[in-house]
Amino acid sequence: MSPDEYCQQKAAQSGSSFYYSFLFLPQERRLAITALYAFCREVDDVVDESTDDTVARSKLNWWRGEIKAMLANSPTHPVTKALLPHMTRFALDGAHLQAIIDGMEMDLNQTRYLDFIALQKYCWHVAGVVGILSASIFGITNPQTKEFAEKLGLAFQMTNIIRDVGEDARKGRIYLPVNELQQYKVTVADILNARHSPEFVALMQFQYERAQRLYDEAFALLPAEDRKAQRTGLIMAAIYRALLVEIQHDGFHVLNQRISLTPIRKLWLAWKTYIRG
């Protein structure tokens, strides 16, 4: 299996909404974004699949060393081998890859966030930076496009947080800001014990409205001259926003189930957004 085939398999196996947006890219950009996505999956899996924090930290440190090795033209892992030729071609910053690893390590250090400002720092590491790297691969002529991509990454991450409240709680993590839990009179015990209540629905409606604003703010930042190049990001946004609406329509029953869109619907949204341009 070649490095590119390894990354393709990693992306396809995840079943992610992002995978459907990659299908419409030219081959060179598709290979680059697939390698970046595979890297994100690898370091995310280190934290999600490890039962020992010491082992997880050791593996993340290995990845830090592997990024340095890749930047010195001596990668050893299929993902970094696949990523290497695209680093210069698309002006990707190795420091951003290291920032993603730092974000994954934050999950080992912190399971609660006092307020949205603190949560945004985490989101920047695990999603905002990914947005900037992705936009660079898709094509940028106006620097403001990076601001669009960073804001869109935050919107994606907030959508993930809304979708995964129950799943994250079962891992001992609650990303919803503590001061917002207090504001809506939802306790940590309510989340950990999956108590769906009118208070919880009100809290989630607040999260939903903020996520929708983030999408609107991101789109307002996208310069017209880069819109066509950034269609892949817009495809991702169409799929994620549809998921967000689906979660709201379902009454925010996210504590005991994971709400998702069917592959056919994701493909339809991707195609419709691509054609719209």
mmCIF file of C-alpha atoms in Angstrom:
data_model
loop_
_atom_site.group_PDB
_atom_site.id
_atom_site.type_symbol
_atom_site.label_atom_id
_atom_site.label_comp_id
_atom_site.label_asym_id
_atom_site.label_seq_id
_atom_site.Cartn_x
_atom_site.Cartn_y
_atom_site.Cartn_z
ATOM 1 C CA MET A 1 0.000 0.000 0.000
ATOM 2 C CA SER A 2 1.413 3.382 -1.030
ATOM 3 C CA PRO A 3 1.364 6.371 1.358
ATOM 4 C CA ASP A 4 -1.435 7.970 -0.696
ATOM 5 C CA GLU A 5 -3.466 4.746 -0.605
ATOM 6 C CA TYR A 6 -2.974 4.538 3.171
ATOM 7 C CA CYS A 7 -4.343 8.082 3.580
ATOM 8 C CA GLN A 8 -7.237 7.389 1.223
ATOM 9 C CA GLN A 9 -8.204 4.322 3.243
ATOM 10 C CA LYS A 10 -7.922 6.271 6.517
ATOM 11 C CA ALA A 11 -10.212 8.999 5.178
ATOM 12 C CA ALA A 12 -12.768 6.625 3.664
ATOM 13 C CA GLN A 13 -12.975 4.464 6.801
ATOM 14 C CA SER A 14 -13.827 7.464 8.981
ATOM 15 C CA GLY A 15 -17.146 8.045 7.201
ATOM 16 C CA SER A 16 -16.583 11.759 7.759
ATOM 17 C CA SER A 17 -18.655 14.421 6.045
ATOM 18 C CA PHE A 18 -15.357 15.928 4.900
ATOM 19 C CA TYR A 19 -14.632 12.917 2.703
ATOM 20 C CA TYR A 20 -17.564 13.758 0.410
ATOM 21 C CA SER A 21 -16.241 17.259 -0.225
ATOM 22 C CA PHE A 22 -12.827 15.931 -1.272
ATOM 23 C CA LEU A 23 -14.350 14.027 -4.215
ATOM 24 C CA PHE A 24 -14.739 17.194 -6.306
ATOM 25 C CA LEU A 25 -11.126 18.376 -6.056
ATOM 26 C CA PRO A 26 -8.453 18.032 -8.767
ATOM 27 C CA GLN A 27 -6.195 15.049 -8.044
ATOM 28 C CA GLU A 28 -3.188 16.947 -6.657
ATOM 29 C CA ARG A 29 -5.286 18.952 -4.197
ATOM 30 C CA ARG A 30 -7.351 15.885 -3.324
ATOM 31 C CA LEU A 31 -4.211 13.927 -2.432
ATOM 32 C CA ALA A 32 -2.980 16.833 -0.290
ATOM 33 C CA ILE A 33 -6.206 17.330 1.661
ATOM 34 C CA THR A 34 -6.609 13.581 2.128
ATOM 35 C CA ALA A 35 -3.085 13.378 3.592
ATOM 36 C CA LEU A 36 -3.853 16.306 5.922
ATOM 37 C CA TYR A 37 -7.116 14.693 6.998
ATOM 38 C CA ALA A 38 -5.359 11.366 7.612
ATOM 39 C CA PHE A 39 -2.817 13.169 9.809
ATOM 40 C CA CYS A 40 -5.633 14.724 11.851
ATOM 41 C CA ARG A 41 -7.277 11.323 12.233
ATOM 42 C CA GLU A 42 -4.012 9.699 13.338
ATOM 43 C CA VAL A 43 -3.315 12.190 16.135
ATOM 44 C CA ASP A 44 -6.983 12.342 17.159
ATOM 45 C CA ASP A 45 -7.073 8.547 17.442
ATOM 46 C CA VAL A 46 -4.048 8.648 19.755
ATOM 47 C CA VAL A 47 -6.150 10.414 22.387
ATOM 48 C CA ASP A 48 -9.526 8.795 21.657
ATOM 49 C CA GLU A 49 -8.275 5.203 21.572
ATOM 50 C CA SER A 50 -5.755 5.307 24.420
ATOM 51 C CA THR A 51 -6.732 4.278 27.951
ATOM 52 C CA ASP A 52 -3.398 5.440 29.380
ATOM 53 C CA ASP A 53 -2.589 9.166 29.299
ATOM 54 C CA THR A 54 1.147 8.471 29.613
ATOM 55 C CA VAL A 55 1.076 6.280 26.518
ATOM 56 C CA ALA A 56 -0.991 8.874 24.648
ATOM 57 C CA ARG A 57 1.475 11.661 25.522
ATOM 58 C CA SER A 58 4.349 9.481 24.365
ATOM 59 C CA LYS A 59 2.637 8.832 21.033
ATOM 60 C CA LEU A 60 1.868 12.521 20.536
ATOM 61 C CA ASN A 61 5.527 13.321 21.235
ATOM 62 C CA TRP A 62 6.459 10.740 18.610
ATOM 63 C CA TRP A 63 4.245 12.599 16.125
ATOM 64 C CA ARG A 64 5.926 15.896 17.047
ATOM 65 C CA GLY A 65 9.252 14.304 16.192
ATOM 66 C CA GLU A 66 7.821 12.847 12.998
ATOM 67 C CA ILE A 67 6.669 16.288 11.813
ATOM 68 C CA LYS A 68 10.184 17.617 12.430
ATOM 69 C CA ALA A 69 11.601 14.650 10.509
ATOM 70 C CA MET A 70 9.207 15.294 7.625
ATOM 71 C CA LEU A 71 10.249 18.963 7.478
ATOM 72 C CA ALA A 72 13.851 17.689 7.282
ATOM 73 C CA ASN A 73 12.816 15.489 4.321
ATOM 74 C CA SER A 74 13.077 12.212 6.250
ATOM 75 C CA PRO A 75 9.518 11.077 7.127
ATOM 76 C CA THR A 76 8.962 7.479 8.247
ATOM 77 C CA HIS A 77 5.141 7.224 8.520
ATOM 78 C CA PRO A 78 2.868 6.758 5.468
ATOM 79 C CA VAL A 79 0.926 9.919 6.368
ATOM 80 C CA THR A 80 3.972 12.178 6.565
ATOM 81 C CA LYS A 81 5.395 10.575 3.425
ATOM 82 C CA ALA A 82 2.151 11.450 1.650
ATOM 83 C CA LEU A 83 2.062 14.957 3.128
ATOM 84 C CA LEU A 84 5.693 15.935 2.426
ATOM 85 C CA PRO A 85 5.428 16.818 -1.294
ATOM 86 C CA HIS A 86 2.494 19.129 -0.582
ATOM 87 C CA MET A 87 4.133 21.176 2.188
ATOM 88 C CA THR A 88 6.027 23.468 -0.194
ATOM 89 C CA ARG A 89 3.571 23.178 -3.091
ATOM 90 C CA PHE A 90 0.716 24.627 -1.020
ATOM 91 C CA ALA A 91 2.790 26.699 1.434
ATOM 92 C CA LEU A 92 1.727 24.633 4.448
ATOM 93 C CA ASP A 93 3.220 25.658 7.801
ATOM 94 C CA GLY A 94 4.750 22.883 9.894
ATOM 95 C CA ALA A 95 4.014 24.951 13.023
ATOM 96 C CA HIS A 96 0.314 24.560 12.258
ATOM 97 C CA LEU A 97 0.684 20.766 12.239
ATOM 98 C CA GLN A 98 2.410 20.983 15.620
ATOM 99 C CA ALA A 99 -0.449 23.199 16.869
ATOM 100 C CA ILE A 100 -2.930 20.453 15.969
ATOM 101 C CA ILE A 101 -0.944 17.986 18.074
ATOM 102 C CA ASP A 102 -0.953 20.516 20.936
ATOM 103 C CA GLY A 103 -4.749 20.664 20.619
ATOM 104 C CA MET A 104 -5.024 16.902 20.917
ATOM 105 C CA GLU A 105 -2.867 17.018 24.049
ATOM 106 C CA MET A 106 -5.258 19.570 25.548
ATOM 107 C CA ASP A 107 -7.804 16.728 25.756
ATOM 108 C CA LEU A 108 -5.389 14.934 28.111
ATOM 109 C CA ASN A 109 -4.936 18.045 30.277
ATOM 110 C CA GLN A 110 -8.437 19.499 30.407
ATOM 111 C CA THR A 111 -11.989 18.120 30.371
ATOM 112 C CA ARG A 112 -13.889 21.346 31.190
ATOM 113 C CA TYR A 113 -13.815 24.915 29.850
ATOM 114 C CA LEU A 114 -14.834 27.832 32.052
ATOM 115 C CA ASP A 115 -16.199 30.028 29.256
ATOM 116 C CA PHE A 116 -16.417 30.366 25.487
ATOM 117 C CA ILE A 117 -13.149 32.318 25.313
ATOM 118 C CA ALA A 118 -11.303 29.362 26.842
ATOM 119 C CA LEU A 119 -13.127 26.931 24.547
ATOM 120 C CA GLN A 120 -12.193 29.003 21.492
ATOM 121 C CA LYS A 121 -8.498 28.473 22.246
ATOM 122 C CA TYR A 122 -9.029 24.717 22.126
ATOM 123 C CA CYS A 123 -11.125 25.020 18.955
ATOM 124 C CA TRP A 124 -8.392 27.052 17.252
ATOM 125 C CA HIS A 125 -5.895 24.240 17.795
ATOM 126 C CA VAL A 126 -8.108 21.367 16.675
ATOM 127 C CA ALA A 127 -10.203 23.103 13.984
ATOM 128 C CA GLY A 128 -9.206 26.697 13.179
ATOM 129 C CA VAL A 129 -5.687 25.672 12.198
ATOM 130 C CA VAL A 130 -7.058 22.783 10.149
ATOM 131 C CA GLY A 131 -9.258 25.292 8.332
ATOM 132 C CA ILE A 132 -6.284 27.494 7.474
ATOM 133 C CA LEU A 133 -4.242 24.535 6.186
ATOM 134 C CA SER A 134 -7.201 23.253 4.178
ATOM 135 C CA ALA A 135 -7.858 26.648 2.595
ATOM 136 C CA SER A 136 -4.202 26.842 1.574
ATOM 137 C CA ILE A 137 -4.584 23.523 -0.221
ATOM 138 C CA PHE A 138 -7.803 24.587 -1.950
ATOM 139 C CA GLY A 139 -6.194 27.828 -3.173
ATOM 140 C CA ILE A 140 -5.857 31.347 -1.766
ATOM 141 C CA THR A 141 -5.265 34.642 -3.578
ATOM 142 C CA ASN A 142 -6.618 36.979 -0.877
ATOM 143 C CA PRO A 143 -5.146 36.667 2.667
ATOM 144 C CA GLN A 144 -8.616 37.302 4.141
ATOM 145 C CA THR A 145 -9.579 33.827 2.968
ATOM 146 C CA LYS A 146 -7.559 32.456 5.883
ATOM 147 C CA GLU A 147 -9.828 34.387 8.259
ATOM 148 C CA PHE A 148 -12.824 32.788 6.547
ATOM 149 C CA ALA A 149 -11.275 29.338 6.925
ATOM 150 C CA GLU A 150 -10.373 29.854 10.580
ATOM 151 C CA LYS A 151 -13.907 31.035 11.437
ATOM 152 C CA LEU A 152 -15.431 28.171 9.443
ATOM 153 C CA GLY A 153 -13.257 25.732 11.387
ATOM 154 C CA LEU A 154 -14.689 27.137 14.628
ATOM 155 C CA ALA A 155 -18.225 26.692 13.259
ATOM 156 C CA PHE A 156 -17.441 23.072 12.346
ATOM 157 C CA GLN A 157 -16.018 22.362 15.786
ATOM 158 C CA MET A 158 -19.023 23.871 17.552
ATOM 159 C CA THR A 159 -21.249 21.667 15.385
ATOM 160 C CA ASN A 160 -19.176 18.649 16.436
ATOM 161 C CA ILE A 161 -19.453 19.653 20.095
ATOM 162 C CA ILE A 162 -23.258 19.922 19.814
ATOM 163 C CA ARG A 163 -23.518 16.573 18.032
ATOM 164 C CA ASP A 164 -21.159 14.737 20.401
ATOM 165 C CA VAL A 165 -22.290 15.978 23.841
ATOM 166 C CA GLY A 166 -23.297 12.498 25.000
ATOM 167 C CA GLU A 167 -20.408 10.679 23.372
ATOM 168 C CA ASP A 168 -17.876 13.098 24.867
ATOM 169 C CA ALA A 169 -19.519 12.870 28.297
ATOM 170 C CA ARG A 170 -19.037 9.090 28.254
ATOM 171 C CA LYS A 171 -15.313 9.818 27.849
ATOM 172 C CA GLY A 172 -15.463 12.204 30.802
ATOM 173 C CA ARG A 173 -15.276 15.355 28.666
ATOM 174 C CA ILE A 174 -17.730 18.256 28.611
ATOM 175 C CA TYR A 175 -16.897 20.990 26.116
ATOM 176 C CA LEU A 176 -19.964 23.129 26.801
ATOM 177 C CA PRO A 177 -18.644 26.125 28.801
ATOM 178 C CA VAL A 178 -19.183 25.882 32.557
ATOM 179 C CA ASN A 179 -20.626 29.399 32.846
ATOM 180 C CA GLU A 180 -23.206 28.565 30.160
ATOM 181 C CA LEU A 181 -24.213 25.370 31.967
ATOM 182 C CA GLN A 182 -24.764 27.512 35.051
ATOM 183 C CA GLN A 183 -26.697 30.143 33.088
ATOM 184 C CA TYR A 184 -29.171 27.531 31.804
ATOM 185 C CA LYS A 185 -29.249 25.598 35.106
ATOM 186 C CA VAL A 186 -27.822 22.398 33.640
ATOM 187 C CA THR A 187 -25.438 20.540 35.953
ATOM 188 C CA VAL A 188 -22.422 18.440 35.066
ATOM 189 C CA ALA A 189 -24.297 15.487 36.585
ATOM 190 C CA ASP A 190 -27.180 16.136 34.166
ATOM 191 C CA ILE A 191 -24.782 15.798 31.226
ATOM 192 C CA LEU A 192 -22.906 12.784 32.615
ATOM 193 C CA ASN A 193 -26.177 11.009 33.428
ATOM 194 C CA ALA A 194 -27.751 11.929 30.068
ATOM 195 C CA ARG A 195 -30.722 13.828 31.539
ATOM 196 C CA HIS A 196 -32.630 15.405 28.676
ATOM 197 C CA SER A 197 -34.643 18.325 30.076
ATOM 198 C CA PRO A 198 -36.209 21.625 28.999
ATOM 199 C CA GLU A 199 -33.167 23.355 30.519
ATOM 200 C CA PHE A 200 -30.831 21.201 28.427
ATOM 201 C CA VAL A 201 -32.826 21.967 25.259
ATOM 202 C CA ALA A 202 -32.598 25.707 25.994
ATOM 203 C CA LEU A 203 -28.829 25.384 26.508
ATOM 204 C CA MET A 204 -28.464 23.536 23.210
ATOM 205 C CA GLN A 205 -30.646 26.056 21.365
ATOM 206 C CA PHE A 206 -28.199 28.723 22.554
ATOM 207 C CA GLN A 207 -25.284 26.655 21.215
ATOM 208 C CA TYR A 208 -27.159 26.095 17.947
ATOM 209 C CA GLU A 209 -27.795 29.809 17.406
ATOM 210 C CA ARG A 210 -24.151 30.655 18.089
ATOM 211 C CA ALA A 211 -22.977 27.996 15.628
ATOM 212 C CA GLN A 212 -25.316 29.379 12.972
ATOM 213 C CA ARG A 213 -23.913 32.880 13.561
ATOM 214 C CA LEU A 214 -20.380 31.528 13.158
ATOM 215 C CA TYR A 215 -21.276 30.088 9.744
ATOM 216 C CA ASP A 216 -22.777 33.434 8.696
ATOM 217 C CA GLU A 217 -19.717 35.314 9.954
ATOM 218 C CA ALA A 218 -17.402 32.920 8.090
ATOM 219 C CA PHE A 219 -19.251 33.306 4.787
ATOM 220 C CA ALA A 220 -19.150 37.097 5.143
ATOM 221 C CA LEU A 221 -15.338 36.897 5.298
ATOM 222 C CA LEU A 222 -14.891 34.891 2.078
ATOM 223 C CA PRO A 223 -13.567 37.170 -0.701
ATOM 224 C CA ALA A 224 -15.424 36.805 -4.010
ATOM 225 C CA GLU A 225 -12.204 36.062 -5.910
ATOM 226 C CA ASP A 226 -11.530 32.943 -3.799
ATOM 227 C CA ARG A 227 -15.072 31.593 -3.678
ATOM 228 C CA LYS A 228 -14.599 29.127 -6.534
ATOM 229 C CA ALA A 229 -11.313 27.806 -5.122
ATOM 230 C CA GLN A 230 -12.913 27.405 -1.690
ATOM 231 C CA ARG A 231 -15.914 25.414 -2.942
ATOM 232 C CA THR A 232 -14.707 22.367 -1.017
ATOM 233 C CA GLY A 233 -14.988 24.330 2.232
ATOM 234 C CA LEU A 234 -18.443 25.485 1.198
ATOM 235 C CA ILE A 235 -19.439 21.869 0.509
ATOM 236 C CA MET A 236 -18.263 20.925 4.001
ATOM 237 C CA ALA A 237 -20.271 23.845 5.408
ATOM 238 C CA ALA A 238 -23.442 22.796 3.538
ATOM 239 C CA ILE A 239 -23.198 19.288 4.981
ATOM 240 C CA TYR A 240 -22.379 20.444 8.505
ATOM 241 C CA ARG A 241 -25.112 23.085 8.555
ATOM 242 C CA ALA A 242 -27.636 20.515 7.378
ATOM 243 C CA LEU A 243 -26.498 18.277 10.247
ATOM 244 C CA LEU A 244 -26.881 21.165 12.688
ATOM 245 C CA VAL A 245 -30.465 21.778 11.521
ATOM 246 C CA GLU A 246 -31.197 18.047 11.738
ATOM 247 C CA ILE A 247 -30.030 18.016 15.357
ATOM 248 C CA GLN A 248 -32.306 20.943 16.187
ATOM 249 C CA HIS A 249 -35.275 19.344 14.399
ATOM 250 C CA ASP A 250 -34.676 16.209 16.468
ATOM 251 C CA GLY A 251 -35.011 18.251 19.669
ATOM 252 C CA PHE A 252 -31.310 18.042 20.584
ATOM 253 C CA HIS A 253 -31.517 14.384 21.608
ATOM 254 C CA VAL A 254 -27.743 14.120 21.560
ATOM 255 C CA LEU A 255 -27.133 12.665 25.020
ATOM 256 C CA ASN A 256 -27.999 9.079 24.108
ATOM 257 C CA GLN A 257 -27.490 8.995 20.362
ATOM 258 C CA ARG A 258 -25.320 10.342 17.566
ATOM 259 C CA ILE A 259 -27.354 12.114 14.911
ATOM 260 C CA SER A 260 -25.937 11.930 11.391
ATOM 261 C CA LEU A 261 -26.868 12.427 7.752
ATOM 262 C CA THR A 262 -27.077 9.499 5.336
ATOM 263 C CA PRO A 263 -24.240 9.116 2.796
ATOM 264 C CA ILE A 264 -26.718 9.748 -0.026
ATOM 265 C CA ARG A 265 -27.812 13.037 1.529
ATOM 266 C CA LYS A 266 -24.196 14.107 2.069
ATOM 267 C CA LEU A 267 -23.384 13.330 -1.558
ATOM 268 C CA TRP A 268 -26.459 15.239 -2.753
ATOM 269 C CA LEU A 269 -25.541 18.289 -0.659
ATOM 270 C CA ALA A 270 -21.972 18.105 -1.951
ATOM 271 C CA TRP A 271 -23.088 17.906 -5.584
ATOM 272 C CA LYS A 272 -25.676 20.681 -5.197
ATOM 273 C CA THR A 273 -23.137 23.021 -3.574
ATOM 274 C CA TYR A 274 -20.494 22.242 -6.202
ATOM 275 C CA ILE A 275 -22.882 22.968 -9.074
ATOM 276 C CA ARG A 276 -23.999 26.216 -7.443
ATOM 277 C CA GLY A 277 -20.366 27.286 -7.411
#
